[in-house]
PDB file of C-alpha atoms and ligand atoms in Angstrom:
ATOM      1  CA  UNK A   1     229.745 -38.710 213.436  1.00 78.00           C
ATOM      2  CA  UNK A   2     233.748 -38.550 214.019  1.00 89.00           C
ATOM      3  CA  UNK A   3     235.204 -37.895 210.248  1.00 96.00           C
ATOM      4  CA  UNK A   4     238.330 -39.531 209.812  1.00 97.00           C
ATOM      5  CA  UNK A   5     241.447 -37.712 208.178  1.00 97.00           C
ATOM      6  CA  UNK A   6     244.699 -40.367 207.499  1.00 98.00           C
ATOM      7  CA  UNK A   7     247.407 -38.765 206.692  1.00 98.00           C
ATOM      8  CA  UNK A   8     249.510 -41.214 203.952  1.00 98.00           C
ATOM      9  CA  UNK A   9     253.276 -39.843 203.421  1.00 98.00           C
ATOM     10  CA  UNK A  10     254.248 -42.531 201.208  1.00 98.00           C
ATOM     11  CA  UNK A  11     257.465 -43.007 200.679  1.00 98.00           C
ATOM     12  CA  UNK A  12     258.378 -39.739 202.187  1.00 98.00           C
ATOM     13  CA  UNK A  13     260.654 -38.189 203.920  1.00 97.00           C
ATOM     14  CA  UNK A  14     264.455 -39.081 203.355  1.00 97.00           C
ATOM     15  CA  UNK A  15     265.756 -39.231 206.207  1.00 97.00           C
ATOM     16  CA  UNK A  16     265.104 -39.281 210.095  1.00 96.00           C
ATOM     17  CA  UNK A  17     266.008 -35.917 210.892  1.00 96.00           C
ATOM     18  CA  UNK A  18     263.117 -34.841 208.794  1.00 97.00           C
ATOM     19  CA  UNK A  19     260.509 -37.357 209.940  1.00 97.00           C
ATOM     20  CA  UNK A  20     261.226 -35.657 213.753  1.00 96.00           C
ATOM     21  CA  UNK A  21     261.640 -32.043 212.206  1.00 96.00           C
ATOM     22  CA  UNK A  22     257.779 -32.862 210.307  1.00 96.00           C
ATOM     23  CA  UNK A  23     256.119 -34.917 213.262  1.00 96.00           C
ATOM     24  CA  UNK A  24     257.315 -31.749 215.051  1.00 95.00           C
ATOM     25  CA  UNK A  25     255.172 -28.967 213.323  1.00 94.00           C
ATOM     26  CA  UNK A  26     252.359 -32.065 212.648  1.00 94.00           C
ATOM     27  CA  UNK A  27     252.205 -32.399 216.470  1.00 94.00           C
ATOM     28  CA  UNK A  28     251.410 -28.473 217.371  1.00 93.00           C
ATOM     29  CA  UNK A  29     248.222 -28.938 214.732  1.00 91.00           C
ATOM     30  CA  UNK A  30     245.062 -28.798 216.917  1.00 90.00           C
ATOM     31  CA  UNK A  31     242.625 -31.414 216.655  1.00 92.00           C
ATOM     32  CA  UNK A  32     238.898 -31.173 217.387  1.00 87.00           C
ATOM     33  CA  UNK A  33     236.964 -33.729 218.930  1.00 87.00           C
ATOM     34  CA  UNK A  34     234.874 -34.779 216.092  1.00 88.00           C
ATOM     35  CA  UNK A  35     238.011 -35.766 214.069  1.00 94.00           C
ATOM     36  CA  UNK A  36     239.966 -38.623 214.404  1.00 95.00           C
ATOM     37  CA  UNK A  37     243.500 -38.280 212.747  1.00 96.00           C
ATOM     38  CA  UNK A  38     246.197 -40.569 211.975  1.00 97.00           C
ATOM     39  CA  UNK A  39     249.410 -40.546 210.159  1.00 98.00           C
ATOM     40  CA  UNK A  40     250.836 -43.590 207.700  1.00 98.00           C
ATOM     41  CA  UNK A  41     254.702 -43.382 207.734  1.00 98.00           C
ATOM     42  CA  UNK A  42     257.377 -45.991 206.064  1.00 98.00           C
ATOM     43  CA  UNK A  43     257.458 -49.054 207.995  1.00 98.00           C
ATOM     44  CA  UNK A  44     260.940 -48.328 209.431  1.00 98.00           C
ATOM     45  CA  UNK A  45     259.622 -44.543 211.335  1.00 98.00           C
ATOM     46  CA  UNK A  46     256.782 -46.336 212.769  1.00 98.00           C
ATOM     47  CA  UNK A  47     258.770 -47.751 215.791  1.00 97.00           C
ATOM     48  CA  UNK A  48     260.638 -44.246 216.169  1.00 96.00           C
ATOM     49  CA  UNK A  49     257.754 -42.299 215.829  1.00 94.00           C
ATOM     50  CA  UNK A  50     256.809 -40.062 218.915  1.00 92.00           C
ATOM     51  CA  UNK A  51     253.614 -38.301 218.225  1.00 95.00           C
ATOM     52  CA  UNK A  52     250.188 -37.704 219.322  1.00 95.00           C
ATOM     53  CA  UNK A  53     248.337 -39.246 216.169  1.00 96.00           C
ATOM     54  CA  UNK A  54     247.406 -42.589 216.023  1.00 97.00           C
ATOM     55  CA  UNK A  55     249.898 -44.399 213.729  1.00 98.00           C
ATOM     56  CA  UNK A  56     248.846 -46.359 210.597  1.00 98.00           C
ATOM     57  CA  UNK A  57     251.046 -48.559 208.082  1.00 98.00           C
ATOM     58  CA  UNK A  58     251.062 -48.374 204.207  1.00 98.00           C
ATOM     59  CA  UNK A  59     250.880 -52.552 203.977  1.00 98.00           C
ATOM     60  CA  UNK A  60     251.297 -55.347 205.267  1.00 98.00           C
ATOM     61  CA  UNK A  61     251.297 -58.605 204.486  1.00 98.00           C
ATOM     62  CA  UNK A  62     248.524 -61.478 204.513  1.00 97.00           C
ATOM     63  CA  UNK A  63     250.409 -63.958 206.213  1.00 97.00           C
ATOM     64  CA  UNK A  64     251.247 -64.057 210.272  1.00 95.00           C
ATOM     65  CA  UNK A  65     255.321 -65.295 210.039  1.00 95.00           C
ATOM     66  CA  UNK A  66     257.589 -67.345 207.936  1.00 96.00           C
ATOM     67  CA  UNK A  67     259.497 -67.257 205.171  1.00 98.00           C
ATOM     68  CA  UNK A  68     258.431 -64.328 203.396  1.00 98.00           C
ATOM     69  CA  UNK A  69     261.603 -62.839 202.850  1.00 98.00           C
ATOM     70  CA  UNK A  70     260.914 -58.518 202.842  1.00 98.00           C
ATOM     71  CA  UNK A  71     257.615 -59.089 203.920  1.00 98.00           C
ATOM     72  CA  UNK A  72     256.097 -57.526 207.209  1.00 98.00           C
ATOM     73  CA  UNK A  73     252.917 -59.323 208.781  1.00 98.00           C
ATOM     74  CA  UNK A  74     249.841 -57.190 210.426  1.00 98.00           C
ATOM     75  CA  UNK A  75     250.845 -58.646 214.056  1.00 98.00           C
ATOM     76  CA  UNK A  76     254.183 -57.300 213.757  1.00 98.00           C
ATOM     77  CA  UNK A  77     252.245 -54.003 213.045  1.00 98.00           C
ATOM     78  CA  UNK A  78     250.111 -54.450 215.884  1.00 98.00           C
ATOM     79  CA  UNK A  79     252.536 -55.426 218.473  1.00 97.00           C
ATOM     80  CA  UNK A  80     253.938 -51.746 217.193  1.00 97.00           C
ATOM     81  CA  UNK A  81     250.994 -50.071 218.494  1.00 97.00           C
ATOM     82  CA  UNK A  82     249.722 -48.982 214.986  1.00 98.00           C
ATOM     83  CA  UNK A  83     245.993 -49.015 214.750  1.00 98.00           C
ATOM     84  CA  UNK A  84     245.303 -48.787 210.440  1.00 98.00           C
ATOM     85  CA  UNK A  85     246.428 -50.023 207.680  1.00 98.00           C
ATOM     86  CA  UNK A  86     246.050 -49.101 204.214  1.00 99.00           C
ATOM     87  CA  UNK A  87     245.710 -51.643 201.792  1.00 98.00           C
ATOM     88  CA  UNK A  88     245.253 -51.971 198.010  1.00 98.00           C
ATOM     89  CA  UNK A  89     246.377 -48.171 197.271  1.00 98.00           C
ATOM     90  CA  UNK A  90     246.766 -47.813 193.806  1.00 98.00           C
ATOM     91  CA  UNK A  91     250.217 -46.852 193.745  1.00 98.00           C
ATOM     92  CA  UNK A  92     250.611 -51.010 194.786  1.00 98.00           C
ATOM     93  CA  UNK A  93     248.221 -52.124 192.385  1.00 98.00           C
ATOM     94  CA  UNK A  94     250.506 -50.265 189.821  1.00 97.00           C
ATOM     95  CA  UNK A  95     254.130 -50.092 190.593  1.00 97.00           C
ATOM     96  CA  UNK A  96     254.272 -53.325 192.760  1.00 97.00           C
ATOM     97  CA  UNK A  97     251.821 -55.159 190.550  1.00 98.00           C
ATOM     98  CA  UNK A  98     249.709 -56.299 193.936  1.00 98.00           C
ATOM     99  CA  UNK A  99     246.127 -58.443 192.248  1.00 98.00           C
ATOM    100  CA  UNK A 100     242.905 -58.499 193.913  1.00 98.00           C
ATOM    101  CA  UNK A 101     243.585 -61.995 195.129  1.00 98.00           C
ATOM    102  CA  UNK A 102     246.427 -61.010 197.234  1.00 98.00           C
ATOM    103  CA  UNK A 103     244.764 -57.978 198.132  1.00 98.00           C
ATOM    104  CA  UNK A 104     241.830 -60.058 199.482  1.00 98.00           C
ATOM    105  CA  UNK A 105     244.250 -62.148 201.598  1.00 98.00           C
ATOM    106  CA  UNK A 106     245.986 -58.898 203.292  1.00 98.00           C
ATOM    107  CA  UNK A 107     242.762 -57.852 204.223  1.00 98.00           C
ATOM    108  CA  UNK A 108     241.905 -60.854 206.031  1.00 98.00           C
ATOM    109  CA  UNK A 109     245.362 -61.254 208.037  1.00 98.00           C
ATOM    110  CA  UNK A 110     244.834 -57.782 208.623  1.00 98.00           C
ATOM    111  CA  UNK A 111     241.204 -57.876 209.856  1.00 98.00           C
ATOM    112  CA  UNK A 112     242.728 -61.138 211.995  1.00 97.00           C
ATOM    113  CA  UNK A 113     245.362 -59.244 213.608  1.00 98.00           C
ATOM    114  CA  UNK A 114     243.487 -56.473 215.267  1.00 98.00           C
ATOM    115  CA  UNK A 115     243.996 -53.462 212.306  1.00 98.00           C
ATOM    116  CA  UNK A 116     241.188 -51.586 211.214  1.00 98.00           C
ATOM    117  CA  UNK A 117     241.955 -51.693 207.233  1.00 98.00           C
ATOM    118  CA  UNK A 118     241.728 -48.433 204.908  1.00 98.00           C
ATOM    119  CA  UNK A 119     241.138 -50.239 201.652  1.00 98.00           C
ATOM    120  CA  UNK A 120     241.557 -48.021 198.234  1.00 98.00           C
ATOM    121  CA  UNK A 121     239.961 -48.551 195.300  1.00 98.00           C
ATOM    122  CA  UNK A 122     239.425 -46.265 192.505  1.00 98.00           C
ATOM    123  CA  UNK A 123     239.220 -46.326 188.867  1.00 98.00           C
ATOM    124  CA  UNK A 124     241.784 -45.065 186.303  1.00 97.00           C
ATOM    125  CA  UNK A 125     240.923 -41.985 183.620  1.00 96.00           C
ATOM    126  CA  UNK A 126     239.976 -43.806 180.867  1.00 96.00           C
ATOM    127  CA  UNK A 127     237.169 -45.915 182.879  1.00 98.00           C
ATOM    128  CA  UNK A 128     235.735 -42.563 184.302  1.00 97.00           C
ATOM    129  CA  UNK A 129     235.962 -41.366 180.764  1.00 96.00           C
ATOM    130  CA  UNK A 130     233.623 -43.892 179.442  1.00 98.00           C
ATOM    131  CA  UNK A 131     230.752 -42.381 182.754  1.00 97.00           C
ATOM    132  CA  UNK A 132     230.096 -43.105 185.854  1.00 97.00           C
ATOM    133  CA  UNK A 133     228.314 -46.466 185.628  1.00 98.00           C
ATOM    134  CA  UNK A 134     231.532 -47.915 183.576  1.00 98.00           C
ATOM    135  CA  UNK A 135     233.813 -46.616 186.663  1.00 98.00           C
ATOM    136  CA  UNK A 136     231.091 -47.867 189.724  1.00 98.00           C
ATOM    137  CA  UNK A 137     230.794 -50.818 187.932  1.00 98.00           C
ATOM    138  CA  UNK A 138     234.802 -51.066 187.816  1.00 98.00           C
ATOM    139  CA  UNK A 139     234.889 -50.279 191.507  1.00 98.00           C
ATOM    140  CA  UNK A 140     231.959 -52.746 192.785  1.00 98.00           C
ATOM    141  CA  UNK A 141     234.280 -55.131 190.603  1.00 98.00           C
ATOM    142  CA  UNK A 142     237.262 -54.406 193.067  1.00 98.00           C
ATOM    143  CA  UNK A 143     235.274 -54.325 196.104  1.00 98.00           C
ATOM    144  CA  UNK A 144     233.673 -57.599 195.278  1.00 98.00           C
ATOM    145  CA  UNK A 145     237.103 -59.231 194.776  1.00 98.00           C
ATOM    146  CA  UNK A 146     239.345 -57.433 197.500  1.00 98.00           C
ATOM    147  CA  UNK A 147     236.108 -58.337 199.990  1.00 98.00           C
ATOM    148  CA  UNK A 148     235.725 -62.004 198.920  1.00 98.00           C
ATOM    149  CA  UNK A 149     237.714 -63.265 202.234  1.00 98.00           C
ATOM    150  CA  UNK A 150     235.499 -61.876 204.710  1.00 98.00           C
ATOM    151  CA  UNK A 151     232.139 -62.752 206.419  1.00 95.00           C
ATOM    152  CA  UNK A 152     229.402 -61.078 205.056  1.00 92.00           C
ATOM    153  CA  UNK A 153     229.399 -59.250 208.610  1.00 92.00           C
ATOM    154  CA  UNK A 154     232.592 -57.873 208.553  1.00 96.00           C
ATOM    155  CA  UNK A 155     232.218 -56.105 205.516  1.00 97.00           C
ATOM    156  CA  UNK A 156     231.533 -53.515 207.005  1.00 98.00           C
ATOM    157  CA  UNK A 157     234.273 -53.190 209.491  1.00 98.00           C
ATOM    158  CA  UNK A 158     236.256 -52.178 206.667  1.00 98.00           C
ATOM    159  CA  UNK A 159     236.811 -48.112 205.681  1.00 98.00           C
ATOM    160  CA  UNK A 160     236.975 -47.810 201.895  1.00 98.00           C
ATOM    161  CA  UNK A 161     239.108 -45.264 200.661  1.00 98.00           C
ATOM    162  CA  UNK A 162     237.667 -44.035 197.055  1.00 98.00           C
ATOM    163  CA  UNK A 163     240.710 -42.360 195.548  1.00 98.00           C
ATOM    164  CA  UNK A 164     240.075 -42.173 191.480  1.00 98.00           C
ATOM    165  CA  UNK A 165     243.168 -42.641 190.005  1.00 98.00           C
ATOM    166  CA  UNK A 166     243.383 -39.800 188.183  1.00 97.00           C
ATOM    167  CA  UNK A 167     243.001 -37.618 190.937  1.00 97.00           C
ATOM    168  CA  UNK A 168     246.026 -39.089 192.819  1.00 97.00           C
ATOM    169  CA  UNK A 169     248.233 -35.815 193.155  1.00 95.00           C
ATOM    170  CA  UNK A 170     251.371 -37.473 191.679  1.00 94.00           C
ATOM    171  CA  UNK A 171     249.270 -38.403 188.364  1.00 93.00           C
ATOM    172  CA  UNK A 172     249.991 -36.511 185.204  1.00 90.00           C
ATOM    173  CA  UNK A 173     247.032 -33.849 185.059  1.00 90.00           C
ATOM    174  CA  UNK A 174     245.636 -34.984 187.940  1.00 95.00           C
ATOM    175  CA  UNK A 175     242.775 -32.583 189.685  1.00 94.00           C
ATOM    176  CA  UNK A 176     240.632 -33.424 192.591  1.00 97.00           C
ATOM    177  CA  UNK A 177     237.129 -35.201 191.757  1.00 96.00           C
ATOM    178  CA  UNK A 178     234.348 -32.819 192.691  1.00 97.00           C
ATOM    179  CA  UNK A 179     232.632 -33.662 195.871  1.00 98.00           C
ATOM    180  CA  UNK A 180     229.456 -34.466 194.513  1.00 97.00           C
ATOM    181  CA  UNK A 181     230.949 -37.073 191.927  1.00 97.00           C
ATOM    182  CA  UNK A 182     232.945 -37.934 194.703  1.00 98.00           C
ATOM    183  CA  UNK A 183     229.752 -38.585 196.829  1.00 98.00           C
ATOM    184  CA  UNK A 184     227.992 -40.036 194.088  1.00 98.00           C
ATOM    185  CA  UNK A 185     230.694 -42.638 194.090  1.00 98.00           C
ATOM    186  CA  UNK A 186     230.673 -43.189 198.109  1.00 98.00           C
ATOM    187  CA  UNK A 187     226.976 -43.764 198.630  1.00 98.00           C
ATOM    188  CA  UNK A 188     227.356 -46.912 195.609  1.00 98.00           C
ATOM    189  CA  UNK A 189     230.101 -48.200 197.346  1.00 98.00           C
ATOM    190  CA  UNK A 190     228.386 -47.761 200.350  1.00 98.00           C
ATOM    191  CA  UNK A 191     225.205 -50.136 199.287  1.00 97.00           C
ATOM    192  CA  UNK A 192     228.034 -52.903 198.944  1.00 96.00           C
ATOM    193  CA  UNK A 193     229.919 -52.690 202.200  1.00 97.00           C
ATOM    194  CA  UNK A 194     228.201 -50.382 204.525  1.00 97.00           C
ATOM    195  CA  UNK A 195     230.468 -49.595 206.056  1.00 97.00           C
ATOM    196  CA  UNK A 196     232.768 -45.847 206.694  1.00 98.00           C
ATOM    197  CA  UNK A 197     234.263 -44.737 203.183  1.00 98.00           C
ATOM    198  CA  UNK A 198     236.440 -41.444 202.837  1.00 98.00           C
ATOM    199  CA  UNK A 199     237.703 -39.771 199.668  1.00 98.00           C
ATOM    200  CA  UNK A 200     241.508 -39.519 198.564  1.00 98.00           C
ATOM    201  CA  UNK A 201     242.456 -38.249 195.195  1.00 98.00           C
ATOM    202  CA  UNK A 202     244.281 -34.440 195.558  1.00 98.00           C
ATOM    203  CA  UNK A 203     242.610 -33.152 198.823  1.00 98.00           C
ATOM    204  CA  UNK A 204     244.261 -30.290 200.385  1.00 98.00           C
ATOM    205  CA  UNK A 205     244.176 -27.400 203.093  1.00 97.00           C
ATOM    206  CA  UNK A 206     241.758 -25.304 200.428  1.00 97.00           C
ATOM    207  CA  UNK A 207     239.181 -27.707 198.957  1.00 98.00           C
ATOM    208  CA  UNK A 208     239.004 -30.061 201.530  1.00 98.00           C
ATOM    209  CA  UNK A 209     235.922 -28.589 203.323  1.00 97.00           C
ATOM    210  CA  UNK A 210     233.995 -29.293 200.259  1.00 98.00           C
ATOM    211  CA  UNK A 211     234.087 -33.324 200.650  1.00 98.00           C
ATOM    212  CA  UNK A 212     234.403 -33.105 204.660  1.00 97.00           C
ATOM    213  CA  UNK A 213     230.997 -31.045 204.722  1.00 96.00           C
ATOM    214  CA  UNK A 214     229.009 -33.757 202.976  1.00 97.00           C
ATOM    215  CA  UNK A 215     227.115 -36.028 205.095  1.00 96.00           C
ATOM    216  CA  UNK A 216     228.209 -39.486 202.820  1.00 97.00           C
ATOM    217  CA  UNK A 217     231.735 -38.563 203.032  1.00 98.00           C
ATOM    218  CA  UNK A 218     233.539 -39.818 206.316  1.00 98.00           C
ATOM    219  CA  UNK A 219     237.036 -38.630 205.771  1.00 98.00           C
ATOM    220  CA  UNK A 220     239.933 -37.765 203.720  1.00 98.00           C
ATOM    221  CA  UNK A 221     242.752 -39.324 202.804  1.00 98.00           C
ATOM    222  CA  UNK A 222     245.035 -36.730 201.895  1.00 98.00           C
ATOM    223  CA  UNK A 223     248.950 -37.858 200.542  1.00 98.00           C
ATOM    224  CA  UNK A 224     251.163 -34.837 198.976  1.00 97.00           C
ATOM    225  CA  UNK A 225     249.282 -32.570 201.930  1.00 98.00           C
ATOM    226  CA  UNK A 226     250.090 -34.603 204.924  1.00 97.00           C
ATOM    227  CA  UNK A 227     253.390 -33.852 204.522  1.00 97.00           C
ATOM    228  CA  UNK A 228     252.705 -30.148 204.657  1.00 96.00           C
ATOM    229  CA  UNK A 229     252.020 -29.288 208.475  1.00 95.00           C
ATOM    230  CA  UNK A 230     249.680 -25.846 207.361  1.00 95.00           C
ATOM    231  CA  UNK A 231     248.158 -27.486 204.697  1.00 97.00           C
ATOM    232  CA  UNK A 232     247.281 -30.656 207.050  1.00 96.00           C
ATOM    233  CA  UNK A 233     246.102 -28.373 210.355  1.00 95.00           C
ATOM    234  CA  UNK A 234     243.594 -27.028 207.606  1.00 96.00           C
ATOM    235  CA  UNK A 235     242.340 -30.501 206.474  1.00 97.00           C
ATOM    236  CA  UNK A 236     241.946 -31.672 210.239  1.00 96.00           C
ATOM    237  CA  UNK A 237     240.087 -28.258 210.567  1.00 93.00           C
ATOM    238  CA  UNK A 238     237.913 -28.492 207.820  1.00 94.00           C
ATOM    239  CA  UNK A 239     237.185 -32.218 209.347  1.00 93.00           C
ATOM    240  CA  UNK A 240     235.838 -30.730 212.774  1.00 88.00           C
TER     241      UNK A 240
HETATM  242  P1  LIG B 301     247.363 -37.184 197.115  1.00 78.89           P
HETATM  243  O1  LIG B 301     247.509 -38.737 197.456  1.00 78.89           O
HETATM  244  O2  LIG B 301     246.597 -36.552 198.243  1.00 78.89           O
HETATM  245  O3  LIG B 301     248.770 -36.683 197.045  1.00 78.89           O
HETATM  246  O4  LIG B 301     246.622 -37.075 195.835  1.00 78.89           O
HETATM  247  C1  LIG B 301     246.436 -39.452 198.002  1.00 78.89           C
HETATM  248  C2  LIG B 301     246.784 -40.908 198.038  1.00 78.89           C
HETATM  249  O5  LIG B 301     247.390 -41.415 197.082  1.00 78.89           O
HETATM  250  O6  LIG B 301     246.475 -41.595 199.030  1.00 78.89           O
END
């Protein structure tokens, strides 16, 4: 089966000039034909953007047009030519203050637009501290909610990124989940949706074979490393 790798950059980089200088170097990375690949820019590169990767956006919102002041809606995106988009990354959940509820509507205009939707979930440290039922529990909570808008059918259409919180590179302390708690994690969320989920959470060029080798895990969803063209071409590698 093709394993996914989606490269998110966040809010990342600065300027223009570097987006071209970094889609550059990204570009000359070989890709296999068991991998799929695609890269998640800011909104505003995704019209510039000349690359060979399939393009993906980091949000959008639930709602086709009006007055949503700020807001971009999944048509929009489409019209773009971008093919994914995450939703529900944890970084939203915490710094934007983004709820289930409105999580469950993006998927929906989303899934109504055309977009194939990379939702995140993940549990923070002190849930995974209490075990690993507390933190599948925590995460069949968010699935349950974010999924609520759907048919039972198209469930499954969805790709669930599991990216622990804690293992989010950016997080203070923050180390990769191994890939068998990782997997562990996957094949439960898998009985809910089943559907395609991939692992996020501190994946780079030299432990990424480790979750890409497992049968349960379809893909990575690497952040701090996309941004780093040698430590990327050895993700997309490890993925083929
Ligand atoms: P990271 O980010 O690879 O830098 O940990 C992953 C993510 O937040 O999607």
């Amino acid at each position: 089966m093709q394993k996914l790798t989606i490269g998110n950059w966040k809010m990342n980089p600065g300027s223009l000039v570097e987006v071209k200088k970094l889609v550059q170097s990204l570009d000359k990375v070989k890709v296999g034909k068991n991998v799929s690949v695609a890269i998640c820019p800011p909104f505003v590169y995704l019209p510039l953007l000349k690359t060979k990767f399939t393009l993906g956006a980091q949000d959008a919102f639930g709602e086709e047009k009006g007055a949503y002041t700020g807001e971009i809606s999944p048509s929009m995106l489409k019209n773009l030519g971008v093919e994914y988009v995450i939703l529900g990354h944890s970084e939203r959940r915490i710094h934007i203050g983004e709820t289930d509820e409105l999580i469950a509507k993006k998927i929906k205009g989303a899934m109504v637009a055309g977009l194939k939707v990379i939702l995140c979930v993940g549990e923070p440290l002190a849930m995974r501290k209490k075990g690993m039922a507390a933190s599948k529990k925590y995460v069949e909570g968010q699935l349950k909610k974010d999924l609520s808008l759907l048919k039972p059918k198209d469930r499954s259409k969805v790709i669930v990124a599991y990216e622990p919180i804690w293992a989010i590179s950016t997080m203070p302390g923050a180390k990769p989940d191994s890939p068998e708690g990782a997997a562990e994690m996957i094949v439960s969320i898998k009985k809910i949706t089943k559907g395609k989920v991939i692992y996020g959470g501190s994946v780079n060029g030299a432990n990424a074979r480790g979750f890409l080798e497992r049968k349960e895990i379809d893909g990575a969803l690497p952040g701090g490393a996309s941004l780093k063209p040698e430590e990327f071409r050895k993700i997309i590698e490890a993925a083929s």
